[in-house]
Amino acid sequence: MNTLAPRLNQAQPYALGLFRIVIGLLFASHGAASLFGVLGGAMGGGTVPTGVWPFWYAAVIQLVAGGLVLLGVGTRSAAFVASGSMAYAYFKMHQPEALFPLQNGGESSAIFCWAFLLLVFAGPGAMAVDQLFSKRGATADAKDAKAEERPEREAAAVA
């Protein structure tokens, strides 16, 4: 019998959460480099000029969506936007140069696209800010439900 599988299944939310954090950080770093010139800047140095299509808009999506995914806030929606922007980047900027990502320099666009698409379907995993709010909301909803049951139980006991 395989005793490793149950342990791996228990760790799955944490592995997915770490995956989300790393992918979000890497993606946000690309946006920060392009917008603010940090970490080596855009395309070897400097920043992307404000409002230049599609580079400036892509950088804003990278920074904002990457930050949201990193924190686990609106992860599925942010990942959907990020995945779409990377699909656009791949097919518009890289694929016309050559068929395969290794030939056209589009490996990071392809990997980011698929990584974010995975997060759209898998969700944020563990350690997401959204979970803090949903747990509080779920706890409040559970307390409200119990409070509503009490009068019904008391009425049933009286009858």
Short mmCIF file of N, CA and C in Angstrom, two decimals:
data_model
loop_
_atom_site.label_atom_id
_atom_site.label_comp_id
_atom_site.label_asym_id
_atom_site.label_seq_id
_atom_site.Cartn_x
_atom_site.Cartn_y
_atom_site.Cartn_z
N MET A 1 0.84 -1.18 0.00
CA MET A 1 0.00 0.00 0.00
C MET A 1 0.89 1.24 0.00
N ASN A 2 0.47 2.26 -0.75
CA ASN A 2 1.24 3.48 -0.88
C ASN A 2 0.90 4.42 0.29
N THR A 3 1.87 4.64 1.18
CA THR A 3 1.63 5.51 2.33
C THR A 3 2.00 6.96 2.04
N LEU A 4 2.65 7.21 0.92
CA LEU A 4 3.06 8.57 0.57
C LEU A 4 1.89 9.39 0.03
N ALA A 5 0.98 8.76 -0.70
CA ALA A 5 -0.13 9.49 -1.32
C ALA A 5 -1.00 10.25 -0.32
N PRO A 6 -1.41 9.66 0.80
CA PRO A 6 -2.22 10.43 1.75
C PRO A 6 -1.49 11.65 2.31
N ARG A 7 -0.19 11.49 2.55
CA ARG A 7 0.59 12.64 3.05
C ARG A 7 0.69 13.74 2.00
N LEU A 8 0.90 13.34 0.76
CA LEU A 8 0.96 14.33 -0.32
C LEU A 8 -0.39 15.01 -0.48
N ASN A 9 -1.47 14.27 -0.36
CA ASN A 9 -2.81 14.86 -0.47
C ASN A 9 -3.06 15.88 0.64
N GLN A 10 -2.56 15.61 1.85
CA GLN A 10 -2.72 16.55 2.95
C GLN A 10 -1.93 17.83 2.69
N ALA A 11 -0.79 17.71 2.04
CA ALA A 11 0.07 18.86 1.77
C ALA A 11 -0.35 19.63 0.53
N GLN A 12 -1.27 19.09 -0.25
CA GLN A 12 -1.63 19.71 -1.53
C GLN A 12 -2.06 21.17 -1.41
N PRO A 13 -2.93 21.57 -0.48
CA PRO A 13 -3.30 22.98 -0.40
C PRO A 13 -2.12 23.90 -0.12
N TYR A 14 -1.16 23.41 0.68
CA TYR A 14 0.01 24.22 1.00
C TYR A 14 0.96 24.32 -0.20
N ALA A 15 1.11 23.23 -0.93
CA ALA A 15 1.93 23.26 -2.15
C ALA A 15 1.31 24.19 -3.18
N LEU A 16 -0.01 24.15 -3.31
CA LEU A 16 -0.70 25.04 -4.24
C LEU A 16 -0.57 26.49 -3.79
N GLY A 17 -0.67 26.73 -2.49
CA GLY A 17 -0.48 28.08 -1.96
C GLY A 17 0.92 28.61 -2.22
N LEU A 18 1.93 27.78 -2.03
CA LEU A 18 3.31 28.20 -2.32
C LEU A 18 3.51 28.44 -3.80
N PHE A 19 2.91 27.60 -4.63
CA PHE A 19 2.97 27.79 -6.09
C PHE A 19 2.37 29.14 -6.46
N ARG A 20 1.20 29.45 -5.90
CA ARG A 20 0.52 30.72 -6.16
C ARG A 20 1.39 31.90 -5.74
N ILE A 21 2.00 31.81 -4.57
CA ILE A 21 2.84 32.89 -4.06
C ILE A 21 4.04 33.12 -4.97
N VAL A 22 4.73 32.07 -5.36
CA VAL A 22 5.91 32.20 -6.20
C VAL A 22 5.55 32.74 -7.58
N ILE A 23 4.50 32.20 -8.19
CA ILE A 23 4.08 32.67 -9.52
C ILE A 23 3.64 34.13 -9.44
N GLY A 24 2.89 34.49 -8.42
CA GLY A 24 2.45 35.88 -8.26
C GLY A 24 3.63 36.82 -8.07
N LEU A 25 4.61 36.42 -7.26
CA LEU A 25 5.79 37.25 -7.03
C LEU A 25 6.59 37.43 -8.31
N LEU A 26 6.81 36.36 -9.04
CA LEU A 26 7.56 36.46 -10.29
C LEU A 26 6.85 37.35 -11.30
N PHE A 27 5.54 37.21 -11.39
CA PHE A 27 4.76 38.00 -12.35
C PHE A 27 4.76 39.48 -11.96
N ALA A 28 4.54 39.76 -10.68
CA ALA A 28 4.56 41.14 -10.20
C ALA A 28 5.93 41.77 -10.39
N SER A 29 6.98 40.98 -10.26
CA SER A 29 8.33 41.48 -10.46
C SER A 29 8.55 41.96 -11.89
N HIS A 30 7.98 41.25 -12.86
CA HIS A 30 8.06 41.69 -14.26
C HIS A 30 7.39 43.04 -14.43
N GLY A 31 6.22 43.20 -13.84
CA GLY A 31 5.51 44.47 -13.93
C GLY A 31 6.27 45.59 -13.25
N ALA A 32 6.82 45.34 -12.06
CA ALA A 32 7.58 46.36 -11.34
C ALA A 32 8.83 46.76 -12.12
N ALA A 33 9.48 45.79 -12.73
CA ALA A 33 10.68 46.10 -13.53
C ALA A 33 10.32 47.00 -14.70
N SER A 34 9.22 46.71 -15.36
CA SER A 34 8.81 47.51 -16.53
C SER A 34 8.31 48.89 -16.15
N LEU A 35 7.59 49.00 -15.06
CA LEU A 35 7.00 50.28 -14.67
C LEU A 35 7.95 51.19 -13.90
N PHE A 36 8.80 50.59 -13.05
CA PHE A 36 9.62 51.40 -12.15
C PHE A 36 11.12 51.27 -12.38
N GLY A 37 11.52 50.39 -13.30
CA GLY A 37 12.93 50.24 -13.60
C GLY A 37 13.72 49.47 -12.57
N VAL A 38 13.05 48.82 -11.63
CA VAL A 38 13.73 48.03 -10.60
C VAL A 38 14.09 46.66 -11.16
N LEU A 39 14.96 45.96 -10.46
CA LEU A 39 15.34 44.59 -10.82
C LEU A 39 15.88 44.50 -12.26
N GLY A 40 16.59 45.50 -12.69
CA GLY A 40 17.16 45.47 -14.03
C GLY A 40 16.35 46.24 -15.06
N GLY A 41 15.16 46.63 -14.71
CA GLY A 41 14.34 47.43 -15.61
C GLY A 41 13.73 46.63 -16.75
N ALA A 42 13.06 47.35 -17.63
CA ALA A 42 12.36 46.74 -18.75
C ALA A 42 13.34 46.46 -19.89
N MET A 43 13.29 45.27 -20.41
CA MET A 43 14.09 44.88 -21.58
C MET A 43 15.53 45.36 -21.49
N GLY A 44 16.17 45.06 -20.36
CA GLY A 44 17.58 45.39 -20.20
C GLY A 44 17.86 46.73 -19.56
N GLY A 45 16.88 47.45 -19.13
CA GLY A 45 17.10 48.72 -18.44
C GLY A 45 16.02 49.73 -18.75
N GLY A 46 15.79 50.61 -17.82
CA GLY A 46 14.80 51.65 -18.02
C GLY A 46 13.39 51.20 -17.72
N THR A 47 12.44 52.03 -18.14
CA THR A 47 11.02 51.74 -17.91
C THR A 47 10.28 51.79 -19.24
N VAL A 48 9.08 51.27 -19.22
CA VAL A 48 8.21 51.32 -20.39
C VAL A 48 7.50 52.68 -20.36
N PRO A 49 7.48 53.42 -21.47
CA PRO A 49 6.78 54.71 -21.48
C PRO A 49 5.30 54.56 -21.16
N THR A 50 4.78 55.47 -20.38
CA THR A 50 3.39 55.43 -19.94
C THR A 50 2.43 55.44 -21.12
N GLY A 51 1.48 54.52 -21.09
CA GLY A 51 0.41 54.48 -22.08
C GLY A 51 0.75 53.82 -23.39
N VAL A 52 1.96 53.30 -23.56
CA VAL A 52 2.35 52.67 -24.83
C VAL A 52 1.76 51.27 -24.91
N TRP A 53 0.96 51.07 -25.96
CA TRP A 53 0.31 49.76 -26.18
C TRP A 53 1.29 48.81 -26.83
N PRO A 54 1.32 47.58 -26.43
CA PRO A 54 0.66 46.91 -25.30
C PRO A 54 1.56 46.85 -24.07
N PHE A 55 2.77 47.37 -24.18
CA PHE A 55 3.78 47.13 -23.14
C PHE A 55 3.42 47.73 -21.78
N TRP A 56 2.97 48.98 -21.75
CA TRP A 56 2.64 49.61 -20.48
C TRP A 56 1.44 48.92 -19.84
N TYR A 57 0.43 48.61 -20.64
CA TYR A 57 -0.77 47.95 -20.12
C TYR A 57 -0.45 46.54 -19.61
N ALA A 58 0.41 45.86 -20.32
CA ALA A 58 0.85 44.52 -19.87
C ALA A 58 1.57 44.62 -18.53
N ALA A 59 2.41 45.65 -18.38
CA ALA A 59 3.15 45.83 -17.13
C ALA A 59 2.21 46.12 -15.97
N VAL A 60 1.17 46.92 -16.21
CA VAL A 60 0.20 47.20 -15.16
C VAL A 60 -0.54 45.91 -14.78
N ILE A 61 -0.95 45.13 -15.77
CA ILE A 61 -1.61 43.85 -15.49
C ILE A 61 -0.66 42.95 -14.70
N GLN A 62 0.60 42.90 -15.09
CA GLN A 62 1.57 42.05 -14.40
C GLN A 62 1.72 42.47 -12.94
N LEU A 63 1.84 43.75 -12.70
CA LEU A 63 2.02 44.23 -11.33
C LEU A 63 0.77 44.00 -10.48
N VAL A 64 -0.38 44.40 -10.98
CA VAL A 64 -1.61 44.31 -10.20
C VAL A 64 -2.07 42.85 -10.05
N ALA A 65 -2.19 42.15 -11.16
CA ALA A 65 -2.65 40.76 -11.09
C ALA A 65 -1.64 39.89 -10.34
N GLY A 66 -0.36 40.12 -10.57
CA GLY A 66 0.66 39.37 -9.83
C GLY A 66 0.58 39.61 -8.34
N GLY A 67 0.37 40.87 -7.94
CA GLY A 67 0.22 41.18 -6.52
C GLY A 67 -1.01 40.55 -5.91
N LEU A 68 -2.12 40.58 -6.64
CA LEU A 68 -3.35 39.97 -6.13
C LEU A 68 -3.19 38.46 -5.98
N VAL A 69 -2.58 37.83 -6.98
CA VAL A 69 -2.36 36.37 -6.91
C VAL A 69 -1.40 36.06 -5.76
N LEU A 70 -0.34 36.83 -5.63
CA LEU A 70 0.62 36.64 -4.55
C LEU A 70 -0.07 36.64 -3.19
N LEU A 71 -0.93 37.62 -2.98
CA LEU A 71 -1.63 37.74 -1.70
C LEU A 71 -2.80 36.77 -1.56
N GLY A 72 -3.31 36.30 -2.68
CA GLY A 72 -4.48 35.43 -2.62
C GLY A 72 -5.77 36.22 -2.47
N VAL A 73 -5.83 37.35 -3.15
CA VAL A 73 -7.02 38.21 -3.13
C VAL A 73 -7.65 38.16 -4.52
N GLY A 74 -8.85 37.62 -4.63
CA GLY A 74 -9.48 37.50 -5.94
C GLY A 74 -8.63 36.68 -6.89
N THR A 75 -8.06 35.62 -6.37
CA THR A 75 -7.07 34.84 -7.11
C THR A 75 -7.58 34.35 -8.45
N ARG A 76 -8.75 33.77 -8.48
CA ARG A 76 -9.25 33.20 -9.74
C ARG A 76 -9.46 34.27 -10.80
N SER A 77 -10.02 35.40 -10.42
CA SER A 77 -10.25 36.48 -11.38
C SER A 77 -8.94 37.09 -11.85
N ALA A 78 -8.04 37.36 -10.91
CA ALA A 78 -6.74 37.93 -11.27
C ALA A 78 -5.95 36.96 -12.14
N ALA A 79 -6.01 35.68 -11.82
CA ALA A 79 -5.29 34.68 -12.61
C ALA A 79 -5.88 34.56 -14.02
N PHE A 80 -7.19 34.73 -14.13
CA PHE A 80 -7.84 34.68 -15.44
C PHE A 80 -7.35 35.82 -16.32
N VAL A 81 -7.30 37.03 -15.77
CA VAL A 81 -6.81 38.19 -16.51
C VAL A 81 -5.33 38.00 -16.88
N ALA A 82 -4.54 37.53 -15.92
CA ALA A 82 -3.11 37.33 -16.16
C ALA A 82 -2.88 36.26 -17.23
N SER A 83 -3.63 35.18 -17.16
CA SER A 83 -3.50 34.12 -18.17
C SER A 83 -3.84 34.64 -19.56
N GLY A 84 -4.92 35.39 -19.65
CA GLY A 84 -5.31 35.97 -20.94
C GLY A 84 -4.27 36.93 -21.48
N SER A 85 -3.68 37.73 -20.60
CA SER A 85 -2.66 38.68 -21.07
C SER A 85 -1.42 37.94 -21.57
N MET A 86 -1.09 36.83 -20.94
CA MET A 86 0.07 36.06 -21.39
C MET A 86 -0.23 35.29 -22.68
N ALA A 87 -1.47 34.85 -22.85
CA ALA A 87 -1.85 34.22 -24.12
C ALA A 87 -1.75 35.24 -25.24
N TYR A 88 -2.23 36.46 -24.98
CA TYR A 88 -2.13 37.53 -25.97
C TYR A 88 -0.66 37.81 -26.29
N ALA A 89 0.16 37.93 -25.25
CA ALA A 89 1.59 38.21 -25.46
C ALA A 89 2.23 37.12 -26.30
N TYR A 90 1.89 35.87 -26.00
CA TYR A 90 2.50 34.77 -26.74
C TYR A 90 2.08 34.81 -28.22
N PHE A 91 0.79 34.87 -28.46
CA PHE A 91 0.32 34.75 -29.84
C PHE A 91 0.56 36.02 -30.66
N LYS A 92 0.58 37.17 -30.03
CA LYS A 92 0.78 38.42 -30.76
C LYS A 92 2.26 38.76 -30.93
N MET A 93 3.05 38.54 -29.89
CA MET A 93 4.44 38.98 -29.91
C MET A 93 5.44 37.86 -30.26
N HIS A 94 5.20 36.65 -29.80
CA HIS A 94 6.19 35.59 -29.95
C HIS A 94 5.89 34.62 -31.07
N GLN A 95 4.69 34.11 -31.12
CA GLN A 95 4.36 33.05 -32.07
C GLN A 95 4.58 33.43 -33.53
N PRO A 96 4.36 34.69 -33.95
CA PRO A 96 4.65 35.03 -35.35
C PRO A 96 6.13 34.85 -35.74
N GLU A 97 7.03 34.86 -34.75
CA GLU A 97 8.46 34.70 -35.03
C GLU A 97 8.83 33.25 -35.37
N ALA A 98 8.20 32.30 -34.70
CA ALA A 98 8.47 30.88 -34.91
C ALA A 98 7.37 30.07 -34.22
N LEU A 99 7.27 28.80 -34.56
CA LEU A 99 6.19 27.97 -34.05
C LEU A 99 6.32 27.64 -32.57
N PHE A 100 7.50 27.24 -32.14
CA PHE A 100 7.67 26.73 -30.78
C PHE A 100 8.25 27.79 -29.84
N PRO A 101 7.85 27.77 -28.57
CA PRO A 101 8.34 28.77 -27.61
C PRO A 101 9.86 28.82 -27.50
N LEU A 102 10.51 27.69 -27.60
CA LEU A 102 11.96 27.68 -27.52
C LEU A 102 12.59 28.45 -28.68
N GLN A 103 11.93 28.44 -29.81
CA GLN A 103 12.43 29.14 -30.99
C GLN A 103 12.07 30.62 -30.99
N ASN A 104 10.94 30.98 -30.42
CA ASN A 104 10.47 32.36 -30.53
C ASN A 104 10.64 33.19 -29.25
N GLY A 105 11.26 32.62 -28.22
CA GLY A 105 11.50 33.36 -26.99
C GLY A 105 10.28 33.54 -26.10
N GLY A 106 9.25 32.76 -26.34
CA GLY A 106 8.01 32.92 -25.60
C GLY A 106 7.80 31.94 -24.47
N GLU A 107 8.89 31.34 -23.96
CA GLU A 107 8.72 30.34 -22.90
C GLU A 107 8.05 30.92 -21.66
N SER A 108 8.49 32.09 -21.22
CA SER A 108 7.90 32.64 -19.99
C SER A 108 6.44 33.01 -20.19
N SER A 109 6.09 33.52 -21.37
CA SER A 109 4.68 33.83 -21.63
C SER A 109 3.84 32.56 -21.60
N ALA A 110 4.33 31.50 -22.22
CA ALA A 110 3.59 30.24 -22.25
C ALA A 110 3.46 29.63 -20.85
N ILE A 111 4.55 29.63 -20.11
CA ILE A 111 4.51 29.05 -18.76
C ILE A 111 3.59 29.84 -17.85
N PHE A 112 3.72 31.18 -17.86
CA PHE A 112 2.83 32.01 -17.05
C PHE A 112 1.37 31.79 -17.44
N CYS A 113 1.10 31.73 -18.73
CA CYS A 113 -0.28 31.52 -19.21
C CYS A 113 -0.87 30.25 -18.60
N TRP A 114 -0.15 29.15 -18.70
CA TRP A 114 -0.65 27.88 -18.19
C TRP A 114 -0.67 27.82 -16.67
N ALA A 115 0.30 28.45 -16.01
CA ALA A 115 0.33 28.47 -14.55
C ALA A 115 -0.88 29.23 -14.01
N PHE A 116 -1.18 30.37 -14.61
CA PHE A 116 -2.34 31.14 -14.16
C PHE A 116 -3.64 30.43 -14.50
N LEU A 117 -3.69 29.75 -15.63
CA LEU A 117 -4.90 29.00 -15.97
C LEU A 117 -5.13 27.88 -14.95
N LEU A 118 -4.06 27.26 -14.49
CA LEU A 118 -4.19 26.25 -13.43
C LEU A 118 -4.80 26.87 -12.18
N LEU A 119 -4.35 28.06 -11.80
CA LEU A 119 -4.88 28.72 -10.61
C LEU A 119 -6.35 29.12 -10.77
N VAL A 120 -6.76 29.42 -12.01
CA VAL A 120 -8.18 29.72 -12.25
C VAL A 120 -9.03 28.53 -11.84
N PHE A 121 -8.59 27.33 -12.19
CA PHE A 121 -9.39 26.13 -11.91
C PHE A 121 -9.12 25.53 -10.53
N ALA A 122 -7.88 25.63 -10.04
CA ALA A 122 -7.52 24.99 -8.77
C ALA A 122 -7.81 25.89 -7.57
N GLY A 123 -7.86 27.19 -7.79
CA GLY A 123 -8.07 28.12 -6.68
C GLY A 123 -6.76 28.48 -6.02
N PRO A 124 -6.83 29.25 -4.94
CA PRO A 124 -5.62 29.81 -4.35
C PRO A 124 -4.81 28.88 -3.46
N GLY A 125 -5.39 27.77 -3.03
CA GLY A 125 -4.68 26.92 -2.09
C GLY A 125 -4.67 27.55 -0.71
N ALA A 126 -3.74 27.13 0.11
CA ALA A 126 -3.64 27.62 1.49
C ALA A 126 -2.95 28.98 1.53
N MET A 127 -3.05 29.63 2.64
CA MET A 127 -2.36 30.89 2.93
C MET A 127 -2.81 32.04 2.04
N ALA A 128 -4.07 32.09 1.69
CA ALA A 128 -4.61 33.17 0.87
C ALA A 128 -5.39 34.15 1.76
N VAL A 129 -5.25 35.43 1.46
CA VAL A 129 -5.97 36.45 2.23
C VAL A 129 -7.48 36.23 2.14
N ASP A 130 -7.96 35.82 0.97
CA ASP A 130 -9.40 35.56 0.80
C ASP A 130 -9.91 34.55 1.83
N GLN A 131 -9.09 33.60 2.23
CA GLN A 131 -9.53 32.60 3.20
C GLN A 131 -9.79 33.22 4.57
N LEU A 132 -9.04 34.25 4.90
CA LEU A 132 -9.28 34.93 6.18
C LEU A 132 -10.68 35.51 6.24
N PHE A 133 -11.08 36.16 5.14
CA PHE A 133 -12.41 36.76 5.08
C PHE A 133 -13.50 35.72 4.96
N SER A 134 -13.26 34.67 4.19
CA SER A 134 -14.30 33.64 4.03
C SER A 134 -14.50 32.86 5.32
N LYS A 135 -13.44 32.64 6.08
CA LYS A 135 -13.58 31.93 7.37
C LYS A 135 -14.36 32.78 8.35
N ARG A 136 -14.05 34.08 8.40
CA ARG A 136 -14.81 34.96 9.28
C ARG A 136 -16.26 35.03 8.86
N GLY A 137 -16.47 35.11 7.56
CA GLY A 137 -17.84 35.15 7.03
C GLY A 137 -18.56 33.85 7.30
N ALA A 138 -17.86 32.73 7.14
CA ALA A 138 -18.48 31.43 7.39
C ALA A 138 -18.79 31.27 8.87
N THR A 139 -17.90 31.75 9.73
CA THR A 139 -18.13 31.67 11.17
C THR A 139 -19.34 32.51 11.56
N ALA A 140 -19.43 33.72 11.01
CA ALA A 140 -20.58 34.59 11.31
C ALA A 140 -21.87 33.97 10.79
N ASP A 141 -21.82 33.39 9.59
CA ASP A 141 -23.01 32.74 9.03
C ASP A 141 -23.43 31.56 9.90
N ALA A 142 -22.45 30.79 10.39
CA ALA A 142 -22.77 29.64 11.23
C ALA A 142 -23.40 30.10 12.55
N LYS A 143 -22.87 31.19 13.12
CA LYS A 143 -23.45 31.71 14.37
C LYS A 143 -24.88 32.21 14.13
N ASP A 144 -25.10 32.87 13.00
CA ASP A 144 -26.44 33.35 12.66
C ASP A 144 -27.40 32.19 12.49
N ALA A 145 -26.93 31.14 11.84
CA ALA A 145 -27.78 29.97 11.62
C ALA A 145 -28.15 29.31 12.95
N LYS A 146 -27.17 29.21 13.88
CA LYS A 146 -27.45 28.63 15.20
C LYS A 146 -28.43 29.50 15.98
N ALA A 147 -28.26 30.82 15.87
CA ALA A 147 -29.16 31.74 16.57
C ALA A 147 -30.58 31.60 16.03
N GLU A 148 -30.73 31.37 14.74
CA GLU A 148 -32.05 31.20 14.15
C GLU A 148 -32.68 29.88 14.55
N GLU A 149 -31.85 28.84 14.79
CA GLU A 149 -32.36 27.53 15.17
C GLU A 149 -32.90 27.53 16.60
N ARG A 150 -32.31 28.32 17.47
CA ARG A 150 -32.71 28.31 18.88
C ARG A 150 -34.19 28.60 19.08
N PRO A 151 -34.72 29.69 18.50
CA PRO A 151 -36.16 29.94 18.70
C PRO A 151 -37.02 28.81 18.15
N GLU A 152 -36.58 28.18 17.05
CA GLU A 152 -37.36 27.09 16.47
C GLU A 152 -37.36 25.90 17.43
N ARG A 153 -36.19 25.60 18.03
CA ARG A 153 -36.10 24.49 18.96
C ARG A 153 -36.94 24.78 20.21
N GLU A 154 -36.86 26.01 20.69
CA GLU A 154 -37.62 26.37 21.87
C GLU A 154 -39.12 26.28 21.61
N ALA A 155 -39.53 26.72 20.43
CA ALA A 155 -40.95 26.64 20.06
C ALA A 155 -41.39 25.18 19.94
N ALA A 156 -40.52 24.35 19.41
CA ALA A 156 -40.87 22.93 19.27
C ALA A 156 -40.95 22.27 20.64
N ALA A 157 -40.08 22.68 21.57
CA ALA A 157 -40.07 22.10 22.91
C ALA A 157 -41.33 22.50 23.68
N VAL A 158 -41.82 23.72 23.45
CA VAL A 158 -43.01 24.22 24.13
C VAL A 158 -44.25 23.49 23.61
N ALA A 159 -44.27 23.22 22.32
CA ALA A 159 -45.44 22.60 21.71
C ALA A 159 -45.48 21.16 22.03
#
